[in-house]
Amino acid sequence: MFEFLNKVKEHKFSRRTFIGAGAAVTAGAVFPASRNKLQKLTAVQAEELQSSEGEWIPAACWHNCGGRCLLKAEVVDGIVKRVKTDDTREDSPDNPQQRACVRGRSQRQQVYGVDRLKYPMKRKHWEPGGGNKELRGNDEWVRISWDEATGIVASEIERIRNKYSNRSILVTGGDIGRALNLVGGHVGTWGTTSWGSWRWGPAYFGLQEGYFEHSINDRMDLRNSQLIVLWGLNPAWSSPGSPTYNFLQAKKAGARVIVIDPMYSESAELLGDEWVPVHPGTDHALMLGMAHTLIEEDDPDSNPLIDWDFLKSCTVGFDQEMMPEGADKEANFKDYVLGTHDGQPKTAEWASEISGVEAGVIRRIARDIASTNRVALLTGWAPARIKNSDSWPQMFMTFGAMTGHMAQPGRMTGVSCHFGTGNGGPRLVMGGGSGVPPGAENDVSDSLVHAEMWDAILKGEYTAGYNDKRDIDIQMIYHGMGATLQTRDGQSKGIDVHKNVEFVVTNGHFITTNAKYSDIVLPATTPWEREGGFNVGNRDALFYYRNVIDPLFECKDDAQITTEIGMKLGFTAEEVYGDVSPRQQLFNQIAGAQVINKAGTDYEPLVTITDKDITEWGVEGEPQKGRITVSELEEKGVYQVERKPGDNYGYIAQEAFRKDPEANPLETATGKLEIYSEALAEYVKGIGFTEIDPIPTYNPATEGYEDTYKNFQAKEKGDYPLQVINPHYLRRAHTIFDNNPWLREAWPNDVYVSTADARERGVKSGDTVVIESKHGKTLRIAHVTERLIPGTIGLMHGAWVEMDEEKDIDKAGSDNILTGAIATGQAISGWNSTICDFRKWEGKDLKLDKLWEPRTV
Ligand SMILES: Nc1nc2c(c(=O)[nH]1)N[C@H]1C(S)=C(S)[C@@H](COP(=O)(O)OP(=O)(O)OC[C@H]3O[C@@H](n4cnc5c(=O)[nH]c(N)nc54)[C@H](O)[C@@H]3O)O[C@H]1N2
Ligand SMILES: Nc1nc2c(c(=O)[nH]1)N[C@H]1C(S)=C(S)[C@@H](COP(=O)(O)OP(=O)(O)OC[C@H]3O[C@@H](n4cnc5c(=O)[nH]c(N)nc54)[C@H](O)[C@@H]3O)O[C@H]1N2
Ligand code: SF4
Ligand SMILES: [Mo]
C-alpha cells in the first residue's frame, strides 16, 4: 500500500527478537526509515549508545493507573535510550522515593511501539453514510492526509447534523466537544465507572468516596492502627508506587491485617495475617452478619462491643430511639438486622450461606474489630462495582459507626483506593491551571449511562430519570480519548452499535478496540511528544514532565486535531481553543502551582519565578517567590512534601465533626451520619433504574452469587454456576499497555480458576478454556490456583477484544465480552457481578499473547 507498510511487512516481525533485543536495536528495527532521527538510531552502534551520556528528562507516566511515579528518560540525539525512576532523594519509610512500577519502566515500548499509529487512516470501504458498515473491525486501512481526514470528519459532522440532528452525535471522551459545541453540541456519556456505588451516594449519608475527597486518615496515622482490615483492595497491583510500602510501615509498627477478598492477592500475601475468602458482591450480607453478632452479644457493662456514645452523638437511624424526625420508627436498622419485621434475623449463619464465610469466622472478626481499640476499616471500589450495591457504602459506614472506628487517630472507616490508598487528606502540593478558556456550552443535554448505553442505542431509547425514557438515534461516534468500546458494560452490543451507525472516528495511539471499529483514525501524540505538564498521584507529591521527543511521524496533539476540525467547520483556531500557546499553558501551570505552608494552614506558591525565567520562556507572567526554582523543577521532575510523624500535614477524616457534631455538622439532611437516609433512597430512585430502602438492607446483585443457582434455597446450581471478577492487573492500566511486548511477557493474562472448579471440569494449568456468560464468550489459557475462592474466576481487566466473528468468540480474554449492558440503582457499572461457566476448549489451543502479531498499520 505505502512504502512504510511494505517495509514493516518485509521486516517479518519476530516477537522473540523484539523482546530479547537491546532497546536501541528494537526501536531501530520497528521504525521504518521515515524520520532522520530514527534513521540515525539504526545506525548508532550499541557500544556508542552504552557510553554516550544523554540528558535525563522528567517524562510523563500519564495513565489512570492507581499510582503515580517519577519517570526520567535519557535522550540521546533526540531518541529515548533508557528510562529510570526516582533517585532525586534518599529513600526512607517517612519519605519514600516515588518509584515506577513495571508498566512505567516499559513506557518506551509503548511510545516507540511498532504498532503506534503513524498517519491518519481511513477504512478502505468507507463512504459517506458508512459504506459497507459490516466490515468495521475487519476492513483494511488506507493512509490519507491530515487535510483529507479532518475534511471527512467535518463534512460527516455537517451531514449527520443536517440529516438527523446534533442529538445523533455521541462523544465518548476527549476535547472534540470544543469544536462540536460551536455547531450545536453533542450527546455525552456518564456513569459510576471506578467507584461503583461509592461514586455519588455517600455524600447523601455523610461519607466521602476517597478519590477527590477523603473518608480516611493519612498514611502517617495508619501506623497508629492496631488492626487494619483490607476489604477488597489490592494495592500491590492496583495502587503501585508507595501505598503498599506505607501499609508495610503500619504493619511494622504492630498492626495486624485482615484481608477480605475472593482472591488471595499479592497484598494479602505481603501484609495479611488472615485471608477471609468471600463470594463477590456478598460483602453486604457478610457485614450484616457481623452487625448481628455485635447486637446479639453487646453488653455495655460486661461486654461492650457497640459504641453507643458515637451512635447517639454522630448518627441517626440505628434503632427506634435514634430515628430522624418524621421517619417511621419501625424502619430502623437494628430491627432490620434482628428480623423484627421480615422474620429473617441477619445472623452469622444467614450471612454465611450467602458469603461463603463460616459463621464462626464472621462472629470472630466482628468481635475482633469491635474489641480492638484502634482499627482502620478500609475498602476499595471493587466490592462496590456490583449491580444493586447502592446500600453497600452505607452498610460499611454503619459498621464503622457501630464500632466507633472513625475520626480519631488510628481509627477510620472508608475508601482506600487509587491515588488515595492508605493516605487520605487534602493534597499537599498541586499544579496550577493552564489558562485555556472553557469553550462553548453544549446545547444538547442528553447523556447516556455507560451501563445502559449500547443497549439504549440499539433500542433507540435511554433512561433519563425516574419514569423518564427518551428516544435517541445515534449515528456518529467520536472517541476522542478513552477506550469506551472496550471498557463499558456489554461489549457485544457495543460492537453491534459500531457496525450500525453511519460514522465512527477515533483519536489514539494504536489500533485499539475503539480504533479497530472506526472509519477514520487520527494519530495522537503521547505526553512525551508534547510541551509538558503536571501529573498528580498521592497527596504528598507533584510530578512535572517535560517534552521528551518530537512528535513521531504525523502524530498531532489532540488539541491540535480538535482545532483543525473546528477550522474545517468554519471557525478560527482562537474560537475553538483560545489563544494561549502550549508554552504559555505550561508556564501558567508552573506559576499557579501551590504547596502547603509550613504551618499546614494554607497554600503558597511552589515555584520561584524571575524576570529572567519569563524572558527565557518567552511568555507573559509576573515574578514570584516560591520554594524551588524553575530549573530545579525542570531537572528533578518532582516535588515531594517532606513528612514526619506528628508534623503539621497529618489528616484525621471528620475529626472536627466527631469532637463536636453540633458545631460541625455534616452536609446531610440531619447533619449526622445517616444510617437512615431518605436522601440516599430518593437520589437512587431519581436515577430511574432500581430503588433502595433508606436503611442499608441487603439487595442481592443482578447476576450475582445467588443467580449462580437455579434454586438458591435448594442449592441447585444454574447454567452459569460461577462468578467473574476483574482484578486490575499489573500488565495494564485498564486497556493501556495490553499490547506492550515486555508486559505481555511479564504478565501472560491467563484466567485464574480455582483448583476445585478446574478439577470438576477436567482442566489443568495451561489448557485453553472457553469462558461463557449470557452475553458472550472468550478464550483464555487457564491458570489453576488455590488463590481463589471456589466458584469465582479472575478474568483480569482490560484486554483488547479479538473477535473471531465466524465463531462469535473473543480470543483475548476481554472482560466486557462477558458483561451485560445492565443498569441498576445509581447507574452502577457492576462488572464484578457477572456469572459464567468455563470448560476445556475443543478447538485450537491459544498461543500465548506474547507471541501474537502486533496490530501494525
Ligand atoms: N469489565 C470491566 N470493565 C471496566 C472495569 C472493570 O473492572 N471491569 N474497570 C473500569 C474502570 S475502574 C475504569 S477507570 C475504566 C477505564 O476506562 P477507559 O478510561 O476507557 O480506559 P483506558 O484504557 O484508561 O483508556 C484510555 C485510552 O485513551 C488512550 N489515550 C491515552 N492518552 C491519550 C491521549 O493523550 N490522546 C488520545 N487521543 N488518547 C489517549 C489510551 O491509549 C487508551 O486507549 O474501565 C472500566 N471498565
Ligand atoms: N495495575 C492496575 N492498577 C490499577 C488500574 C489498572 O487498570 N491496573 N486501574 C486503576 C483504577 S482507574 C481503579 S478504579 C482502581 C480500582 O481499584 P480496586 O477497585 O481496588 O481494584 P480491583 O483490582 O478491581 O479490586 C481490588 C481487590 O478487590 C477484590 N474484589 C473484587 N470483587 C470483590 C468483591 O465483590 N468483594 C470483595 N471483598 N473483594 C472483591 C479483588 O479480588 C482485588 O483483590 O485501580 C487502579 N489501579
Ligand atoms: S504506577 Fe502508574 S505512574 Fe507509576 S510507573 Fe506505574 S503506570 Fe506509571
Ligand atoms: Mo477506575
XYZ file of N, CA, C and O in Angstrom, residues 66-121:
224
model
N -3.742 4.191 39.160
C -3.838 3.975 40.602
C -2.598 4.387 41.356
O -2.624 4.515 42.570
N -1.487 4.602 40.670
C -0.266 5.083 41.326
C 0.123 6.419 40.724
O -0.708 7.094 40.121
N 1.303 6.796 40.914
C 1.882 7.930 40.191
C 3.324 8.017 40.619
O 3.615 8.063 41.808
N 4.208 8.046 39.654
C 5.617 7.916 39.983
C 6.441 8.824 39.097
O 5.963 9.351 38.108
N 7.689 8.919 39.470
C 8.610 9.716 38.672
C 9.282 8.832 37.625
O 9.825 7.779 37.945
N 9.207 9.267 36.397
C 9.952 8.605 35.314
C 10.927 9.621 34.746
O 10.588 10.800 34.627
N 12.103 9.128 34.382
C 13.028 10.005 33.664
C 13.530 9.274 32.438
O 13.812 8.071 32.488
N 13.623 10.011 31.356
C 14.039 9.412 30.093
C 15.392 9.977 29.708
O 15.590 11.194 29.733
N 16.317 9.103 29.350
C 17.611 9.583 28.862
C 17.518 9.748 27.350
O 17.252 8.780 26.626
N 17.713 10.974 26.916
C 17.537 11.260 25.496
C 18.905 11.480 24.859
O 19.684 12.321 25.298
N 19.176 10.682 23.855
C 20.436 10.792 23.115
C 20.075 11.109 21.674
O 19.358 10.334 21.036
N 20.498 12.252 21.223
C 20.289 12.594 19.828
C 18.795 12.514 19.449
O 18.420 11.985 18.409
N 17.955 12.967 20.352
C 16.526 13.020 20.056
C 15.783 11.719 20.242
O 14.579 11.638 19.970
N 16.472 10.687 20.711
C 15.829 9.380 20.897
C 15.950 8.969 22.356
O 17.008 9.141 22.954
N 14.899 8.401 22.915
C 14.985 7.935 24.303
C 15.731 6.616 24.331
O 15.341 5.643 23.684
N 16.802 6.637 25.113
C 17.665 5.465 25.165
C 17.309 4.584 26.353
O 17.259 3.367 26.259
N 17.102 5.201 27.486
C 16.804 4.429 28.698
C 15.794 5.192 29.540
O 15.618 6.400 29.373
N 15.203 4.461 30.457
C 14.255 5.073 31.383
C 14.691 4.726 32.796
O 15.143 3.607 33.048
N 14.613 5.673 33.697
C 14.878 5.355 35.104
C 13.792 5.998 35.961
O 12.921 6.699 35.460
N 13.906 5.765 37.258
C 12.874 6.323 38.126
C 13.480 7.200 39.204
O 14.598 7.698 39.042
N 12.766 7.389 40.305
C 13.117 8.406 41.291
C 14.444 8.118 41.993
O 14.539 7.180 42.785
N 15.434 8.969 41.705
C 16.659 8.923 42.511
C 16.966 10.331 42.992
O 18.106 10.695 43.205
N 15.904 11.124 43.125
C 16.107 12.531 43.498
C 16.264 12.698 45.003
O 16.558 13.781 45.471
N 15.988 11.670 45.760
C 16.113 11.770 47.220
C 16.481 10.406 47.789
O 16.312 9.380 47.125
N 16.945 10.410 49.026
C 17.174 9.161 49.761
C 15.816 8.528 50.013
O 14.847 9.238 50.273
N 15.772 7.221 49.984
C 14.524 6.535 50.260
C 14.404 6.291 51.770
O 15.355 5.840 52.394
N 13.250 6.618 52.342
C 13.042 6.313 53.764
C 11.571 6.012 53.986
O 10.729 6.413 53.182
N 11.228 5.311 55.075
C 9.825 4.994 55.309
C 8.940 6.237 55.391
O 7.808 6.223 54.934
N 9.459 7.315 55.978
C 8.635 8.527 56.078
C 8.520 9.234 54.733
O 7.498 9.849 54.431
N 9.580 9.169 53.970
C 9.610 9.888 52.694
C 10.117 8.978 51.586
O 11.239 9.123 51.103
N 9.273 8.046 51.176
C 9.722 7.091 50.172
C 9.935 7.749 48.812
O 9.271 8.730 48.478
N 10.866 7.172 48.074
C 11.009 7.590 46.679
C 9.718 7.240 45.946
O 9.023 6.298 46.314
N 9.445 7.971 44.876
C 8.218 7.735 44.102
C 8.615 6.856 42.918
O 8.765 7.323 41.789
N 8.787 5.573 43.218
C 9.382 4.677 42.222
C 8.372 4.078 41.258
O 7.293 3.660 41.667
N 8.788 3.981 40.031
C 7.913 3.496 38.957
C 7.667 1.994 39.056
O 8.528 1.244 39.514
N 6.514 1.579 38.589
C 6.187 0.158 38.528
C 6.660 -0.419 37.189
O 7.192 0.285 36.332
N 6.380 -1.671 37.017
C 6.820 -2.392 35.826
C 6.257 -1.763 34.533
O 6.908 -1.769 33.494
N 5.067 -1.147 34.654
C 4.491 -0.538 33.456
C 5.236 0.731 33.069
O 5.547 0.958 31.896
N 5.493 1.571 34.068
C 6.220 2.811 33.770
C 7.571 2.506 33.149
O 8.008 3.164 32.206
N 8.204 1.487 33.684
C 9.546 1.159 33.189
C 9.491 0.573 31.780
O 10.528 0.428 31.126
N 8.298 0.216 31.326
C 8.137 -0.302 29.957
C 7.564 0.763 29.015
O 7.167 0.458 27.900
N 7.491 1.962 29.493
C 6.836 3.037 28.731
C 7.442 3.271 27.348
O 6.738 3.583 26.390
N 8.747 3.104 27.276
C 9.409 3.338 25.986
C 8.876 2.371 24.929
O 8.797 2.687 23.748
N 8.522 1.155 25.394
C 7.980 0.166 24.463
C 6.612 0.593 23.935
O 6.161 0.119 22.903
N 5.961 1.475 24.687
C 4.673 1.970 24.219
C 4.865 3.120 23.234
O 4.352 3.092 22.121
N 5.635 4.112 23.667
C 5.806 5.292 22.810
C 6.417 4.894 21.461
O 5.986 5.362 20.411
N 7.400 4.019 21.504
C 8.068 3.576 20.265
C 7.508 2.249 19.752
O 8.196 1.543 19.010
N 6.305 1.906 20.158
C 5.739 0.622 19.741
C 5.679 0.496 18.219
O 5.379 1.465 17.517
N 5.927 -0.695 17.732
C 5.864 -0.955 16.295
C 4.458 -0.659 15.767
O 4.263 -0.308 14.606
N 3.496 -0.759 16.660
C 2.098 -0.587 16.259
C 1.579 0.822 16.511
O 0.373 1.061 16.416
N 2.476 1.777 16.864
C 1.997 3.163 17.022
C 1.289 3.600 15.739
O 1.754 3.303 14.623
N 0.209 4.336 15.905
C -0.453 4.927 14.740
C 0.439 6.045 14.227
O 0.853 6.906 15.005
N 0.693 6.006 12.936
C 1.681 6.951 12.420
C 1.065 8.045 11.549
O 1.556 9.162 11.505
N 0.005 7.685 10.854
C -0.622 8.613 9.906
C -2.137 8.523 10.061
O -2.650 7.497 10.512
N -2.862 9.545 9.618
C -4.322 9.400 9.580
C -4.685 8.238 8.644
O -4.028 8.034 7.622
N -5.676 7.489 9.028
C -6.065 6.302 8.261
C -7.575 6.295 8.025
O -8.348 6.721 8.890
